[in-house]
Coordinates of C-alpha atoms in Angstrom, one line a residue:
M272 CA -0.4 0.0 0.2
L273 CA 1.4 3.3 -0.8
T274 CA 1.3 6.0 1.9
V275 CA 1.9 9.7 1.8
H276 CA 3.2 11.7 4.5
H277 CA 1.5 14.9 3.8
L278 CA 2.5 18.2 5.5
N279 CA -0.1 20.7 4.6
Q280 CA 1.3 24.1 2.4
S281 CA 4.4 21.8 0.9
R282 CA 6.4 20.0 -1.4
S283 CA 4.2 17.1 -0.9
H284 CA 1.3 18.3 -3.2
R285 CA 3.5 17.3 -6.1
V286 CA 3.6 13.2 -4.8
L287 CA -0.2 13.7 -4.2
W288 CA -0.5 14.9 -7.8
A289 CA 1.8 12.2 -9.1
L290 CA -0.3 9.6 -7.7
E291 CA -3.5 10.9 -8.9
E292 CA -2.0 11.6 -12.7
L293 CA -0.9 7.8 -12.2
G294 CA -4.1 6.8 -10.8
L295 CA -3.0 5.0 -8.2
T296 CA -4.6 4.2 -4.8
Y297 CA -2.8 5.6 -1.5
E298 CA -3.4 6.6 2.1
I299 CA -2.2 10.1 3.0
V300 CA -1.1 10.6 6.7
R301 CA -1.2 14.3 7.8
Y302 CA 0.9 17.0 9.7
Q303 CA 0.7 20.2 10.3
R304 CA 3.2 22.9 10.4
E305 CA 4.0 24.4 13.9
K306 CA 3.6 28.6 14.5
T307 CA 6.8 28.8 12.9
M308 CA 6.1 26.9 10.0
L309 CA 8.4 24.3 10.3
A310 CA 7.3 20.5 10.4
P311 CA 6.3 18.7 13.5
D312 CA 8.4 16.5 15.3
A313 CA 5.9 13.4 14.7
L314 CA 7.7 13.6 10.8
K315 CA 11.2 12.2 12.4
K316 CA 9.6 8.9 13.7
V317 CA 8.8 8.6 9.9
H318 CA 12.3 9.7 8.2
P319 CA 15.1 11.0 10.5
L320 CA 15.1 14.1 8.2
G321 CA 11.8 15.1 9.2
K322 CA 10.8 16.6 6.4
S323 CA 8.0 16.1 4.1
P324 CA 7.2 14.3 1.6
V325 CA 8.0 10.7 2.8
L326 CA 6.7 8.0 0.5
E327 CA 5.7 4.6 1.9
D328 CA 5.7 1.6 -0.4
N329 CA 5.5 -2.3 0.9
G330 CA 8.1 -0.8 3.7
L331 CA 10.0 1.2 1.5
V332 CA 11.0 4.8 2.4
L333 CA 11.4 7.3 0.2
A334 CA 12.2 10.9 0.7
E335 CA 13.1 13.9 -1.4
S336 CA 10.5 14.7 -4.1
G337 CA 12.5 14.3 -7.2
A338 CA 13.6 10.4 -5.9
I339 CA 10.0 9.9 -5.1
L340 CA 8.4 10.9 -8.7
E341 CA 11.4 9.2 -10.5
Y342 CA 10.3 6.1 -8.7
L343 CA 7.0 6.3 -9.1
Q344 CA 7.7 6.9 -12.9
E345 CA 9.9 4.2 -13.0
T346 CA 7.8 1.7 -11.2
Y347 CA 4.2 2.3 -11.9
D348 CA 4.0 4.3 -15.4
S349 CA 4.9 1.4 -17.5
A350 CA 3.6 3.4 -20.7
S351 CA 6.1 5.9 -20.0
R352 CA 3.0 8.4 -20.2
F353 CA 5.0 10.8 -17.8
K354 CA 8.4 10.6 -18.9
P355 CA 9.6 11.2 -22.7
L356 CA 10.8 8.7 -24.8
D357 CA 12.0 11.1 -27.4
P358 CA 15.8 11.7 -26.7
A359 CA 16.0 15.3 -26.5
H360 CA 13.0 15.6 -24.7
K361 CA 14.7 13.2 -22.2
V362 CA 17.5 15.6 -21.8
Q363 CA 15.0 18.3 -21.0
Y364 CA 13.1 16.4 -18.6
R365 CA 16.4 15.4 -16.8
F366 CA 17.3 18.7 -16.6
W367 CA 14.1 20.3 -14.9
L368 CA 13.7 17.4 -12.8
H369 CA 16.9 18.4 -11.3
Y370 CA 16.5 22.1 -11.7
A371 CA 13.7 22.4 -9.8
E372 CA 15.3 22.2 -6.3
G373 CA 19.0 22.2 -7.3
S374 CA 19.1 25.6 -8.6
L375 CA 15.5 27.2 -8.6
M376 CA 13.9 26.7 -5.0
P377 CA 17.6 27.6 -3.2
L378 CA 16.8 31.4 -4.1
L379 CA 12.9 31.2 -3.5
L380 CA 13.8 30.0 0.2
M381 CA 16.5 32.6 0.5
K382 CA 14.0 35.2 -0.6
L383 CA 11.7 34.0 2.1
V384 CA 14.2 33.8 4.7
F385 CA 15.5 37.6 4.0
N386 CA 12.1 38.9 3.6
S387 CA 11.3 37.7 6.9
L388 CA 14.2 39.6 8.9
G389 CA 12.1 42.6 9.9
K390 CA 9.5 40.4 11.2
P391 CA 8.9 38.3 14.2
P392 CA 10.2 36.0 15.6
V393 CA 13.1 38.1 14.7
P394 CA 13.2 40.1 18.2
F395 CA 11.6 43.6 18.4
G396 CA 14.9 45.7 18.5
L397 CA 16.6 43.6 15.7
R398 CA 13.8 44.0 13.5
T399 CA 14.9 47.6 11.7
L400 CA 18.3 46.2 11.4
G401 CA 17.1 43.1 9.8
K402 CA 14.6 44.3 7.3
A403 CA 17.4 47.0 6.3
L404 CA 19.6 43.5 5.6
G405 CA 17.1 41.8 4.1
Q406 CA 15.7 44.3 1.8
G407 CA 19.5 44.9 0.8
V408 CA 20.6 42.0 -0.2
Q409 CA 17.5 41.2 -2.1
K410 CA 18.0 43.7 -4.0
A411 CA 21.7 43.2 -4.5
Y412 CA 21.8 39.5 -5.4
L413 CA 18.5 37.8 -4.7
N414 CA 15.9 39.6 -7.1
R415 CA 18.5 39.8 -10.1
Q416 CA 19.2 36.3 -9.6
L417 CA 15.6 35.4 -9.3
E418 CA 14.7 37.4 -12.6
T419 CA 17.4 35.5 -14.4
H420 CA 15.8 32.5 -13.8
A421 CA 12.4 33.3 -14.3
R422 CA 13.2 34.9 -17.9
F423 CA 15.0 31.6 -18.7
I424 CA 11.7 29.6 -18.0
N425 CA 9.3 31.9 -19.1
D426 CA 11.3 31.7 -22.5
H427 CA 11.4 27.9 -22.2
L428 CA 7.6 27.9 -21.9
A429 CA 7.4 30.2 -25.2
E430 CA 8.3 27.6 -27.0
N431 CA 6.9 24.7 -25.2
S432 CA 3.5 23.9 -23.8
W433 CA 4.9 21.4 -20.7
F434 CA 8.8 21.4 -19.5
A435 CA 9.4 17.9 -21.6
G436 CA 7.6 17.6 -24.8
D437 CA 4.2 18.2 -25.5
T438 CA 2.4 16.5 -22.7
L439 CA 2.8 16.6 -19.1
T440 CA 5.6 14.6 -17.3
M441 CA 7.0 14.2 -13.6
A442 CA 9.1 17.4 -14.8
D443 CA 6.2 19.6 -14.8
I444 CA 5.1 17.8 -11.6
Q445 CA 8.4 18.5 -10.0
M446 CA 8.7 22.4 -11.3
S447 CA 5.2 23.0 -10.1
F448 CA 6.1 23.9 -6.3
P449 CA 8.8 26.3 -7.2
L450 CA 7.0 27.8 -10.2
F451 CA 3.8 28.2 -7.9
A452 CA 6.5 30.3 -5.5
L453 CA 8.0 32.3 -8.1
L454 CA 4.6 33.9 -8.8
A455 CA 3.8 34.6 -5.5
R456 CA 7.3 35.5 -4.4
G457 CA 9.1 36.8 -6.8
G458 CA 7.6 39.7 -7.6
I459 CA 8.5 39.6 -11.6
D460 CA 6.1 41.1 -14.0
N461 CA 5.2 39.8 -17.5
L462 CA 5.9 35.9 -16.9
D463 CA 2.8 35.3 -19.3
H464 CA 4.1 32.1 -20.2
I465 CA 4.9 30.7 -16.9
A466 CA 1.1 32.1 -15.8
A467 CA -0.2 30.5 -18.9
W468 CA 1.4 27.0 -17.7
K469 CA 0.1 27.3 -14.6
Q470 CA -3.2 27.5 -15.6
R471 CA -2.9 24.5 -17.9
V472 CA -1.8 22.7 -14.5
E473 CA -4.9 24.1 -12.7
A474 CA -6.8 22.7 -15.2
R475 CA -6.2 19.2 -15.1
P476 CA -8.5 17.2 -13.1
G477 CA -5.5 15.3 -11.3
W478 CA -4.7 18.7 -9.8
Q479 CA -7.7 20.1 -8.8
T480 CA -8.2 16.1 -7.2
T481 CA -4.9 16.8 -5.4
L482 CA -6.3 20.2 -3.9
A483 CA -9.2 18.6 -2.3
K484 CA -7.5 15.7 -0.7
G485 CA -4.2 17.4 0.2
G486 CA -5.9 21.0 1.1
P487 CA -5.2 24.1 -0.4
L488 CA -1.4 25.3 -1.3
T489 CA -1.0 28.9 -0.1
I490 CA 2.5 30.0 -0.5
P491 CA 3.1 33.3 1.3
G492 CA 4.3 36.3 -1.0
G493 CA 7.7 37.6 -0.8
G494 CA 7.4 41.5 -0.7

């Protein structure tokens, strides 16, 4: 039996979506974020890192979104509906599957952290300094980096309906969380092709069922 250890408002939405697209039966074990927005300690009983998502499949315990998506595709997608067969598309598939967490998400996480330096739980007396520091780093480095990445992705989607070919693949599922975060947190205008891709995602019945089962994916903005 497949079991997803699902944390609200997290990357584990991607695993639920993949399972829905594959038409697989699964159970959800739910966890709620603490007031600090960190995952609860209960997740450490499932995996030592205490992170979500975690997938269990007949005794096998898997962490890391990309690894889970690759496992699901290799194990349950015998018709290769969610991994392209064309060699050129395979190259794109591999790139975007790893780019999502390797290149894009670190910048988005930094954006969230530096935007939070002027807010609780930062001590009141340090918030003015923290806000100035956070805004300075964003202006000098982060915002420019994020814009470079956003234009790169937008240009790719200007010529491709999906990330690796003409149909949805696991690469799109992997890219969903960082792109939803980029649109919410990046503060970058004129990303029409990313926005159109997001609309295609949101129109899919599998995504709609994911939200119905896993709850809304509400990502804080970056300011």
